[in-house]
């Protein structure tokens, strides 16, 4: 029975790792923002819209304009923006794109701004119209770029729910593995999970205290921020060391149960935090 349980725990943990890697690859490969692209997404107007991955555009910037080009159905699609806003040598306020113009297969087509999200400095979203593509051609483009269209269809709330589901699966898998497979790797993971959890808890607690507790000057605020970081880090390291000492008595059922529970909760919490950070960083969430 123990062999069956160990096999199932390893299988579920391996399945979780595979799902996480596949999800990360899909998110990274279809990220809506890119360093050289002056937009966060481009869609072909249809019902529903057909989204194009940012990575397929080759973008260049001159002194006067931004220009991005790709091929749709073996025909060139070129998007051009004029540079506006700050001066060209202003590093802190770079010029932004304005007045989008689109040319498809040598013919001018529509290019409309769809606004931006609430993420700071996120580029605008655009929609190109009047490309003259048939329903079959639009379906072929959507199938070719199924990744970005699937992610756009899922939207932010569903992506968050999927991330939480993966976090819970990882937590259960880690808890079962820690219970059935004791060892140095399991001990290290449990202690790190406890340390990270204590770090976040202490940081959240100290972050709720008013900043003016140490004064209102820039120096006192900076000193208080350093104190918060140092206190949270100290609490995390202390928790990690205490758990390591506790795990020396792992043969007892109570420490073993606590270690298993902590590893599960720590895995779920850590992956939930990383999911939110990843979605915000890549521009999928506001």
PDB file of C-alpha atoms in Angstrom:
ATOM      1  CA  UNK A   1       0.000   0.000   0.000  1.00  0.00           C
ATOM      2  CA  UNK A   2       2.851   2.351   0.821  1.00  0.00           C
ATOM      3  CA  UNK A   3       4.400   1.722  -2.614  1.00  0.00           C
ATOM      4  CA  UNK A   4       1.105   2.600  -4.301  1.00  0.00           C
ATOM      5  CA  UNK A   5       0.801   5.794  -2.266  1.00  0.00           C
ATOM      6  CA  UNK A   6       4.394   6.753  -3.007  1.00  0.00           C
ATOM      7  CA  UNK A   7       3.880   6.106  -6.727  1.00  0.00           C
ATOM      8  CA  UNK A   8       0.704   8.223  -6.769  1.00  0.00           C
ATOM      9  CA  UNK A   9       2.389  11.058  -4.867  1.00  0.00           C
ATOM     10  CA  UNK A  10       5.326  11.061  -7.270  1.00  0.00           C
ATOM     11  CA  UNK A  11       3.006  10.874 -10.259  1.00  0.00           C
ATOM     12  CA  UNK A  12       0.846  13.787  -9.043  1.00  0.00           C
ATOM     13  CA  UNK A  13       3.951  15.847  -8.263  1.00  0.00           C
ATOM     14  CA  UNK A  14       5.408  15.103 -11.700  1.00  0.00           C
ATOM     15  CA  UNK A  15       2.077  15.910 -13.362  1.00  0.00           C
ATOM     16  CA  UNK A  16       1.964  19.211 -11.473  1.00  0.00           C
ATOM     17  CA  UNK A  17       5.490  20.112 -12.602  1.00  0.00           C
ATOM     18  CA  UNK A  18       4.576  19.278 -16.218  1.00  0.00           C
ATOM     19  CA  UNK A  19       1.422  21.413 -16.069  1.00  0.00           C
ATOM     20  CA  UNK A  20       3.311  24.313 -14.512  1.00  0.00           C
ATOM     21  CA  UNK A  21       6.035  24.153 -17.181  1.00  0.00           C
ATOM     22  CA  UNK A  22       3.444  23.987 -19.987  1.00  0.00           C
ATOM     23  CA  UNK A  23       1.514  26.936 -18.533  1.00  0.00           C
ATOM     24  CA  UNK A  24       4.679  28.999 -18.085  1.00  0.00           C
ATOM     25  CA  UNK A  25       5.768  28.271 -21.671  1.00  0.00           C
ATOM     26  CA  UNK A  26       2.331  29.266 -23.019  1.00  0.00           C
ATOM     27  CA  UNK A  27       2.282  32.513 -21.019  1.00  0.00           C
ATOM     28  CA  UNK A  28       5.849  33.513 -21.888  1.00  0.00           C
ATOM     29  CA  UNK A  29       5.567  32.617 -25.568  1.00  0.00           C
ATOM     30  CA  UNK A  30       2.367  34.676 -25.977  1.00  0.00           C
ATOM     31  CA  UNK A  31       3.125  37.575 -23.629  1.00  0.00           C
ATOM     32  CA  UNK A  32       1.172  40.678 -24.739  1.00  0.00           C
ATOM     33  CA  UNK A  33       4.093  43.045 -24.162  1.00  0.00           C
ATOM     34  CA  UNK A  34       7.575  43.065 -25.694  1.00  0.00           C
ATOM     35  CA  UNK A  35      10.511  45.483 -25.290  1.00  0.00           C
ATOM     36  CA  UNK A  36      10.511  46.723 -28.902  1.00  0.00           C
ATOM     37  CA  UNK A  37       6.760  46.700 -29.551  1.00  0.00           C
ATOM     38  CA  UNK A  38       4.852  49.979 -29.033  1.00  0.00           C
ATOM     39  CA  UNK A  39       1.593  48.080 -28.362  1.00  0.00           C
ATOM     40  CA  UNK A  40       0.320  45.459 -25.949  1.00  0.00           C
ATOM     41  CA  UNK A  41      -1.862  43.579 -28.453  1.00  0.00           C
ATOM     42  CA  UNK A  42      -3.097  43.690 -32.030  1.00  0.00           C
ATOM     43  CA  UNK A  43      -6.319  42.007 -33.143  1.00  0.00           C
ATOM     44  CA  UNK A  44      -8.011  41.530 -36.493  1.00  0.00           C
ATOM     45  CA  UNK A  45     -11.600  42.771 -36.266  1.00  0.00           C
ATOM     46  CA  UNK A  46     -13.951  39.795 -36.514  1.00  0.00           C
ATOM     47  CA  UNK A  47     -16.647  38.036 -34.494  1.00  0.00           C
ATOM     48  CA  UNK A  48     -14.850  37.119 -32.308  1.00  0.00           C
ATOM     49  CA  UNK A  49     -11.642  39.091 -32.848  1.00  0.00           C
ATOM     50  CA  UNK A  50      -8.533  37.220 -33.981  1.00  0.00           C
ATOM     51  CA  UNK A  51      -5.524  38.161 -31.820  1.00  0.00           C
ATOM     52  CA  UNK A  52      -1.980  38.230 -33.174  1.00  0.00           C
ATOM     53  CA  UNK A  53       1.027  37.429 -30.938  1.00  0.00           C
ATOM     54  CA  UNK A  54       3.316  40.365 -30.257  1.00  0.00           C
ATOM     55  CA  UNK A  55       6.353  38.164 -30.991  1.00  0.00           C
ATOM     56  CA  UNK A  56       5.506  37.812 -34.725  1.00  0.00           C
ATOM     57  CA  UNK A  57       6.025  41.536 -35.358  1.00  0.00           C
ATOM     58  CA  UNK A  58       9.405  42.922 -36.407  1.00  0.00           C
ATOM     59  CA  UNK A  59       9.550  46.445 -34.994  1.00  0.00           C
ATOM     60  CA  UNK A  60      11.969  49.281 -35.665  1.00  0.00           C
ATOM     61  CA  UNK A  61      12.039  52.847 -34.373  1.00  0.00           C
ATOM     62  CA  UNK A  62      13.390  55.892 -36.178  1.00  0.00           C
ATOM     63  CA  UNK A  63      13.639  59.496 -35.026  1.00  0.00           C
ATOM     64  CA  UNK A  64      10.096  60.202 -36.193  1.00  0.00           C
ATOM     65  CA  UNK A  65       8.100  56.984 -36.017  1.00  0.00           C
ATOM     66  CA  UNK A  66       7.598  53.398 -34.887  1.00  0.00           C
ATOM     67  CA  UNK A  67       6.994  50.701 -37.498  1.00  0.00           C
ATOM     68  CA  UNK A  68       6.080  47.032 -37.039  1.00  0.00           C
ATOM     69  CA  UNK A  69       5.616  44.440 -39.759  1.00  0.00           C
ATOM     70  CA  UNK A  70       4.423  40.838 -40.003  1.00  0.00           C
ATOM     71  CA  UNK A  71       2.854  38.493 -42.550  1.00  0.00           C
ATOM     72  CA  UNK A  72      -0.796  37.411 -42.431  1.00  0.00           C
ATOM     73  CA  UNK A  73      -1.850  34.792 -44.975  1.00  0.00           C
ATOM     74  CA  UNK A  74       1.441  35.358 -46.839  1.00  0.00           C
ATOM     75  CA  UNK A  75       0.692  39.071 -47.247  1.00  0.00           C
ATOM     76  CA  UNK A  76       2.473  41.892 -45.455  1.00  0.00           C
ATOM     77  CA  UNK A  77       0.780  43.823 -42.648  1.00  0.00           C
ATOM     78  CA  UNK A  78       2.599  47.019 -41.647  1.00  0.00           C
ATOM     79  CA  UNK A  79       1.655  49.233 -38.704  1.00  0.00           C
ATOM     80  CA  UNK A  80       3.112  52.727 -38.357  1.00  0.00           C
ATOM     81  CA  UNK A  81       2.899  55.268 -35.536  1.00  0.00           C
ATOM     82  CA  UNK A  82       4.244  58.788 -35.269  1.00  0.00           C
ATOM     83  CA  UNK A  83       6.328  59.593 -32.202  1.00  0.00           C
ATOM     84  CA  UNK A  84       4.729  62.046 -29.841  1.00  0.00           C
ATOM     85  CA  UNK A  85       5.033  63.282 -26.287  1.00  0.00           C
ATOM     86  CA  UNK A  86       8.394  63.955 -24.683  1.00  0.00           C
ATOM     87  CA  UNK A  87      11.589  65.078 -26.330  1.00  0.00           C
ATOM     88  CA  UNK A  88      13.691  62.414 -28.004  1.00  0.00           C
ATOM     89  CA  UNK A  89      16.516  62.751 -25.450  1.00  0.00           C
ATOM     90  CA  UNK A  90      14.234  62.464 -22.406  1.00  0.00           C
ATOM     91  CA  UNK A  91      15.111  59.067 -20.879  1.00  0.00           C
ATOM     92  CA  UNK A  92      12.471  59.254 -18.153  1.00  0.00           C
ATOM     93  CA  UNK A  93       9.562  60.159 -20.446  1.00  0.00           C
ATOM     94  CA  UNK A  94      10.183  58.399 -23.764  1.00  0.00           C
ATOM     95  CA  UNK A  95       8.041  59.302 -26.794  1.00  0.00           C
ATOM     96  CA  UNK A  96       4.811  57.399 -27.180  1.00  0.00           C
ATOM     97  CA  UNK A  97       3.103  56.157 -30.371  1.00  0.00           C
ATOM     98  CA  UNK A  98       0.172  58.087 -31.845  1.00  0.00           C
ATOM     99  CA  UNK A  99      -1.898  58.140 -35.046  1.00  0.00           C
ATOM    100  CA  UNK A 100      -1.749  54.461 -35.974  1.00  0.00           C
ATOM    101  CA  UNK A 101      -1.744  53.714 -39.709  1.00  0.00           C
ATOM    102  CA  UNK A 102      -1.999  50.223 -41.213  1.00  0.00           C
ATOM    103  CA  UNK A 103      -1.212  48.849 -44.672  1.00  0.00           C
ATOM    104  CA  UNK A 104      -2.144  45.301 -45.696  1.00  0.00           C
ATOM    105  CA  UNK A 105      -0.931  43.855 -48.975  1.00  0.00           C
ATOM    106  CA  UNK A 106      -0.159  47.359 -50.241  1.00  0.00           C
ATOM    107  CA  UNK A 107      -3.627  48.745 -49.382  1.00  0.00           C
ATOM    108  CA  UNK A 108      -4.433  51.128 -46.516  1.00  0.00           C
ATOM    109  CA  UNK A 109      -6.678  49.534 -43.881  1.00  0.00           C
ATOM    110  CA  UNK A 110      -8.147  50.700 -40.591  1.00  0.00           C
ATOM    111  CA  UNK A 111      -6.167  50.775 -37.319  1.00  0.00           C
ATOM    112  CA  UNK A 112      -8.104  51.728 -34.188  1.00  0.00           C
ATOM    113  CA  UNK A 113      -6.917  52.117 -30.620  1.00  0.00           C
ATOM    114  CA  UNK A 114      -8.755  50.000 -28.054  1.00  0.00           C
ATOM    115  CA  UNK A 115      -7.311  51.839 -25.047  1.00  0.00           C
ATOM    116  CA  UNK A 116      -4.995  50.526 -22.351  1.00  0.00           C
ATOM    117  CA  UNK A 117      -5.322  48.501 -19.182  1.00  0.00           C
ATOM    118  CA  UNK A 118      -4.714  49.877 -15.710  1.00  0.00           C
ATOM    119  CA  UNK A 119      -1.093  48.666 -15.630  1.00  0.00           C
ATOM    120  CA  UNK A 120       1.315  51.597 -15.342  1.00  0.00           C
ATOM    121  CA  UNK A 121       2.978  52.461 -18.669  1.00  0.00           C
ATOM    122  CA  UNK A 122       1.244  49.587 -20.479  1.00  0.00           C
ATOM    123  CA  UNK A 123       1.138  50.234 -24.256  1.00  0.00           C
ATOM    124  CA  UNK A 124      -2.196  50.573 -26.010  1.00  0.00           C
ATOM    125  CA  UNK A 125      -4.160  47.810 -27.675  1.00  0.00           C
ATOM    126  CA  UNK A 126      -5.037  48.084 -31.353  1.00  0.00           C
ATOM    127  CA  UNK A 127      -7.505  46.570 -33.798  1.00  0.00           C
ATOM    128  CA  UNK A 128      -7.001  46.409 -37.559  1.00  0.00           C
ATOM    129  CA  UNK A 129     -10.074  46.405 -39.795  1.00  0.00           C
ATOM    130  CA  UNK A 130     -11.045  45.938 -43.436  1.00  0.00           C
ATOM    131  CA  UNK A 131      -8.381  43.339 -44.229  1.00  0.00           C
ATOM    132  CA  UNK A 132     -10.801  41.564 -46.534  1.00  0.00           C
ATOM    133  CA  UNK A 133     -10.086  38.084 -45.127  1.00  0.00           C
ATOM    134  CA  UNK A 134     -12.723  35.380 -45.574  1.00  0.00           C
ATOM    135  CA  UNK A 135     -14.183  33.416 -42.674  1.00  0.00           C
ATOM    136  CA  UNK A 136     -11.988  30.445 -43.632  1.00  0.00           C
ATOM    137  CA  UNK A 137      -8.853  32.602 -43.652  1.00  0.00           C
ATOM    138  CA  UNK A 138      -9.711  34.120 -40.276  1.00  0.00           C
ATOM    139  CA  UNK A 139     -10.253  30.631 -38.886  1.00  0.00           C
ATOM    140  CA  UNK A 140      -6.858  29.555 -40.230  1.00  0.00           C
ATOM    141  CA  UNK A 141      -5.135  32.538 -38.579  1.00  0.00           C
ATOM    142  CA  UNK A 142      -6.919  31.840 -35.292  1.00  0.00           C
ATOM    143  CA  UNK A 143      -5.848  28.190 -35.390  1.00  0.00           C
ATOM    144  CA  UNK A 144      -2.261  29.130 -36.229  1.00  0.00           C
ATOM    145  CA  UNK A 145      -2.078  31.441 -33.209  1.00  0.00           C
ATOM    146  CA  UNK A 146      -4.288  29.379 -30.939  1.00  0.00           C
ATOM    147  CA  UNK A 147      -2.160  30.147 -27.876  1.00  0.00           C
ATOM    148  CA  UNK A 148      -2.717  33.895 -27.714  1.00  0.00           C
ATOM    149  CA  UNK A 149      -6.369  33.559 -28.726  1.00  0.00           C
ATOM    150  CA  UNK A 150      -6.972  30.978 -26.008  1.00  0.00           C
ATOM    151  CA  UNK A 151      -5.369  33.219 -23.387  1.00  0.00           C
ATOM    152  CA  UNK A 152      -7.385  36.231 -24.552  1.00  0.00           C
ATOM    153  CA  UNK A 153     -10.561  34.163 -24.368  1.00  0.00           C
ATOM    154  CA  UNK A 154      -9.764  32.947 -20.868  1.00  0.00           C
ATOM    155  CA  UNK A 155      -9.240  36.535 -19.594  1.00  0.00           C
ATOM    156  CA  UNK A 156      -7.672  37.619 -16.299  1.00  0.00           C
ATOM    157  CA  UNK A 157     -10.198  36.071 -13.814  1.00  0.00           C
ATOM    158  CA  UNK A 158     -10.011  32.620 -15.402  1.00  0.00           C
ATOM    159  CA  UNK A 159      -6.224  32.737 -15.599  1.00  0.00           C
ATOM    160  CA  UNK A 160      -6.151  33.540 -11.885  1.00  0.00           C
ATOM    161  CA  UNK A 161      -8.503  30.639 -11.121  1.00  0.00           C
ATOM    162  CA  UNK A 162      -6.346  28.255 -13.169  1.00  0.00           C
ATOM    163  CA  UNK A 163      -3.275  29.469 -11.292  1.00  0.00           C
ATOM    164  CA  UNK A 164      -4.989  28.933  -7.933  1.00  0.00           C
ATOM    165  CA  UNK A 165      -6.074  25.450  -9.053  1.00  0.00           C
ATOM    166  CA  UNK A 166      -2.495  24.574  -9.970  1.00  0.00           C
ATOM    167  CA  UNK A 167      -1.338  25.978  -6.631  1.00  0.00           C
ATOM    168  CA  UNK A 168      -3.779  23.744  -4.743  1.00  0.00           C
ATOM    169  CA  UNK A 169      -2.753  20.698  -6.789  1.00  0.00           C
ATOM    170  CA  UNK A 170       0.888  21.459  -6.035  1.00  0.00           C
ATOM    171  CA  UNK A 171       0.117  21.883  -2.339  1.00  0.00           C
ATOM    172  CA  UNK A 172      -1.656  18.518  -2.072  1.00  0.00           C
ATOM    173  CA  UNK A 173       1.082  16.785  -4.078  1.00  0.00           C
ATOM    174  CA  UNK A 174       3.848  18.302  -1.946  1.00  0.00           C
ATOM    175  CA  UNK A 175       2.051  17.374   1.286  1.00  0.00           C
ATOM    176  CA  UNK A 176       1.621  13.746   0.214  1.00  0.00           C
ATOM    177  CA  UNK A 177       5.203  13.533  -1.005  1.00  0.00           C
ATOM    178  CA  UNK A 178       6.566  15.003   2.243  1.00  0.00           C
ATOM    179  CA  UNK A 179       4.536  12.479   4.280  1.00  0.00           C
ATOM    180  CA  UNK A 180       5.509   9.411   2.244  1.00  0.00           C
ATOM    181  CA  UNK A 181       9.054  10.346   1.244  1.00  0.00           C
ATOM    182  CA  UNK A 182      11.043  11.810   4.154  1.00  0.00           C
ATOM    183  CA  UNK A 183      14.597  12.883   3.442  1.00  0.00           C
ATOM    184  CA  UNK A 184      16.948  15.833   3.122  1.00  0.00           C
ATOM    185  CA  UNK A 185      15.216  17.181  -0.004  1.00  0.00           C
ATOM    186  CA  UNK A 186      11.827  17.094   1.675  1.00  0.00           C
ATOM    187  CA  UNK A 187      13.261  18.672   4.845  1.00  0.00           C
ATOM    188  CA  UNK A 188      14.881  21.455   2.841  1.00  0.00           C
ATOM    189  CA  UNK A 189      11.680  22.187   0.964  1.00  0.00           C
ATOM    190  CA  UNK A 190       9.564  22.275   4.133  1.00  0.00           C
ATOM    191  CA  UNK A 191      11.991  24.596   5.924  1.00  0.00           C
ATOM    192  CA  UNK A 192      12.194  26.957   2.926  1.00  0.00           C
ATOM    193  CA  UNK A 193       8.411  27.007   2.626  1.00  0.00           C
ATOM    194  CA  UNK A 194       8.079  27.896   6.317  1.00  0.00           C
ATOM    195  CA  UNK A 195      10.729  30.585   6.052  1.00  0.00           C
ATOM    196  CA  UNK A 196       9.083  32.143   3.008  1.00  0.00           C
ATOM    197  CA  UNK A 197       5.660  32.036   4.651  1.00  0.00           C
ATOM    198  CA  UNK A 198       6.980  33.736   7.787  1.00  0.00           C
ATOM    199  CA  UNK A 199       8.745  36.349   5.660  1.00  0.00           C
ATOM    200  CA  UNK A 200       5.517  37.240   3.814  1.00  0.00           C
ATOM    201  CA  UNK A 201       3.449  37.257   7.018  1.00  0.00           C
ATOM    202  CA  UNK A 202       5.897  39.553   8.806  1.00  0.00           C
ATOM    203  CA  UNK A 203       6.188  41.826   5.780  1.00  0.00           C
ATOM    204  CA  UNK A 204       2.387  42.135   5.512  1.00  0.00           C
ATOM    205  CA  UNK A 205       2.077  42.852   9.249  1.00  0.00           C
ATOM    206  CA  UNK A 206       4.788  45.525   9.253  1.00  0.00           C
ATOM    207  CA  UNK A 207       3.427  46.999   6.018  1.00  0.00           C
ATOM    208  CA  UNK A 208       0.145  47.785   7.758  1.00  0.00           C
ATOM    209  CA  UNK A 209       1.874  50.003  10.299  1.00  0.00           C
ATOM    210  CA  UNK A 210       1.816  53.715   9.406  1.00  0.00           C
ATOM    211  CA  UNK A 211       4.975  55.044   7.794  1.00  0.00           C
ATOM    212  CA  UNK A 212       4.875  58.177   9.942  1.00  0.00           C
ATOM    213  CA  UNK A 213       5.651  56.012  12.970  1.00  0.00           C
ATOM    214  CA  UNK A 214       9.292  56.954  12.313  1.00  0.00           C
ATOM    215  CA  UNK A 215       8.673  60.441  10.888  1.00  0.00           C
ATOM    216  CA  UNK A 216       7.641  61.985   7.592  1.00  0.00           C
ATOM    217  CA  UNK A 217      10.999  62.772   6.014  1.00  0.00           C
ATOM    218  CA  UNK A 218      12.405  60.822   3.074  1.00  0.00           C
ATOM    219  CA  UNK A 219      15.268  59.515   5.208  1.00  0.00           C
ATOM    220  CA  UNK A 220      13.002  58.172   7.960  1.00  0.00           C
ATOM    221  CA  UNK A 221      10.682  56.545   5.424  1.00  0.00           C
ATOM    222  CA  UNK A 222      13.662  54.894   3.741  1.00  0.00           C
ATOM    223  CA  UNK A 223      15.012  53.752   7.116  1.00  0.00           C
ATOM    224  CA  UNK A 224      11.600  52.312   8.019  1.00  0.00           C
ATOM    225  CA  UNK A 225      11.460  50.418   4.713  1.00  0.00           C
ATOM    226  CA  UNK A 226      14.887  48.916   5.418  1.00  0.00           C
ATOM    227  CA  UNK A 227      13.742  48.016   8.939  1.00  0.00           C
ATOM    228  CA  UNK A 228      10.674  46.263   7.529  1.00  0.00           C
ATOM    229  CA  UNK A 229      12.793  44.295   5.079  1.00  0.00           C
ATOM    230  CA  UNK A 230      15.324  43.354   7.754  1.00  0.00           C
ATOM    231  CA  UNK A 231      12.644  42.329  10.236  1.00  0.00           C
ATOM    232  CA  UNK A 232      10.780  40.197   7.707  1.00  0.00           C
ATOM    233  CA  UNK A 233      13.996  38.539   6.548  1.00  0.00           C
ATOM    234  CA  UNK A 234      15.089  37.838  10.133  1.00  0.00           C
ATOM    235  CA  UNK A 235      11.706  36.301  10.953  1.00  0.00           C
ATOM    236  CA  UNK A 236      11.874  34.123   7.846  1.00  0.00           C
ATOM    237  CA  UNK A 237      15.369  32.830   8.623  1.00  0.00           C
ATOM    238  CA  UNK A 238      14.420  32.168  12.266  1.00  0.00           C
ATOM    239  CA  UNK A 239      11.353  30.181  11.206  1.00  0.00           C
ATOM    240  CA  UNK A 240      13.416  28.159   8.734  1.00  0.00           C
ATOM    241  CA  UNK A 241      16.007  27.258  11.382  1.00  0.00           C
ATOM    242  CA  UNK A 242      13.335  26.279  13.928  1.00  0.00           C
ATOM    243  CA  UNK A 243      11.662  23.993  11.406  1.00  0.00           C
ATOM    244  CA  UNK A 244      15.003  22.361  10.588  1.00  0.00           C
ATOM    245  CA  UNK A 245      15.502  21.618  14.297  1.00  0.00           C
ATOM    246  CA  UNK A 246      11.988  20.241  14.573  1.00  0.00           C
ATOM    247  CA  UNK A 247      12.483  17.948  11.590  1.00  0.00           C
ATOM    248  CA  UNK A 248      15.340  16.221  13.402  1.00  0.00           C
ATOM    249  CA  UNK A 249      12.557  14.393  15.290  1.00  0.00           C
ATOM    250  CA  UNK A 250      10.736  13.525  12.124  1.00  0.00           C
ATOM    251  CA  UNK A 251      10.238   9.866  13.099  1.00  0.00           C
ATOM    252  CA  UNK A 252       7.516  11.009  15.471  1.00  0.00           C
ATOM    253  CA  UNK A 253       4.096  11.276  13.841  1.00  0.00           C
ATOM    254  CA  UNK A 254       3.339  14.805  15.065  1.00  0.00           C
ATOM    255  CA  UNK A 255       6.434  16.468  13.543  1.00  0.00           C
ATOM    256  CA  UNK A 256       5.901  14.398  10.422  1.00  0.00           C
ATOM    257  CA  UNK A 257       2.280  15.528  10.125  1.00  0.00           C
ATOM    258  CA  UNK A 258       3.228  19.152  10.761  1.00  0.00           C
ATOM    259  CA  UNK A 259       5.976  18.982   8.145  1.00  0.00           C
ATOM    260  CA  UNK A 260       3.601  17.492   5.597  1.00  0.00           C
ATOM    261  CA  UNK A 261       0.925  20.090   6.280  1.00  0.00           C
ATOM    262  CA  UNK A 262       3.385  22.968   6.155  1.00  0.00           C
ATOM    263  CA  UNK A 263       4.916  21.774   2.895  1.00  0.00           C
ATOM    264  CA  UNK A 264       1.474  21.638   1.298  1.00  0.00           C
ATOM    265  CA  UNK A 265       0.386  25.062   2.524  1.00  0.00           C
ATOM    266  CA  UNK A 266       3.780  26.562   1.701  1.00  0.00           C
ATOM    267  CA  UNK A 267       3.732  25.195  -1.851  1.00  0.00           C
ATOM    268  CA  UNK A 268       0.201  26.469  -2.481  1.00  0.00           C
ATOM    269  CA  UNK A 269       0.968  29.909  -1.036  1.00  0.00           C
ATOM    270  CA  UNK A 270       4.273  30.260  -2.863  1.00  0.00           C
ATOM    271  CA  UNK A 271       2.851  29.236  -6.223  1.00  0.00           C
ATOM    272  CA  UNK A 272      -0.186  31.516  -5.770  1.00  0.00           C
ATOM    273  CA  UNK A 273       2.180  34.418  -5.123  1.00  0.00           C
ATOM    274  CA  UNK A 274       4.333  33.537  -8.136  1.00  0.00           C
ATOM    275  CA  UNK A 275       1.235  33.188 -10.338  1.00  0.00           C
ATOM    276  CA  UNK A 276       0.007  36.663  -9.469  1.00  0.00           C
ATOM    277  CA  UNK A 277       3.490  38.136  -9.923  1.00  0.00           C
ATOM    278  CA  UNK A 278       3.914  36.417 -13.321  1.00  0.00           C
ATOM    279  CA  UNK A 279       0.524  37.559 -14.651  1.00  0.00           C
ATOM    280  CA  UNK A 280       1.223  41.138 -13.553  1.00  0.00           C
ATOM    281  CA  UNK A 281       4.783  41.112 -14.900  1.00  0.00           C
ATOM    282  CA  UNK A 282       3.792  39.777 -18.323  1.00  0.00           C
ATOM    283  CA  UNK A 283       0.785  42.106 -18.633  1.00  0.00           C
ATOM    284  CA  UNK A 284      -2.000  39.515 -18.429  1.00  0.00           C
ATOM    285  CA  UNK A 285      -3.456  41.044 -15.250  1.00  0.00           C
ATOM    286  CA  UNK A 286      -4.056  44.576 -14.035  1.00  0.00           C
TER     287      UNK A 286
END
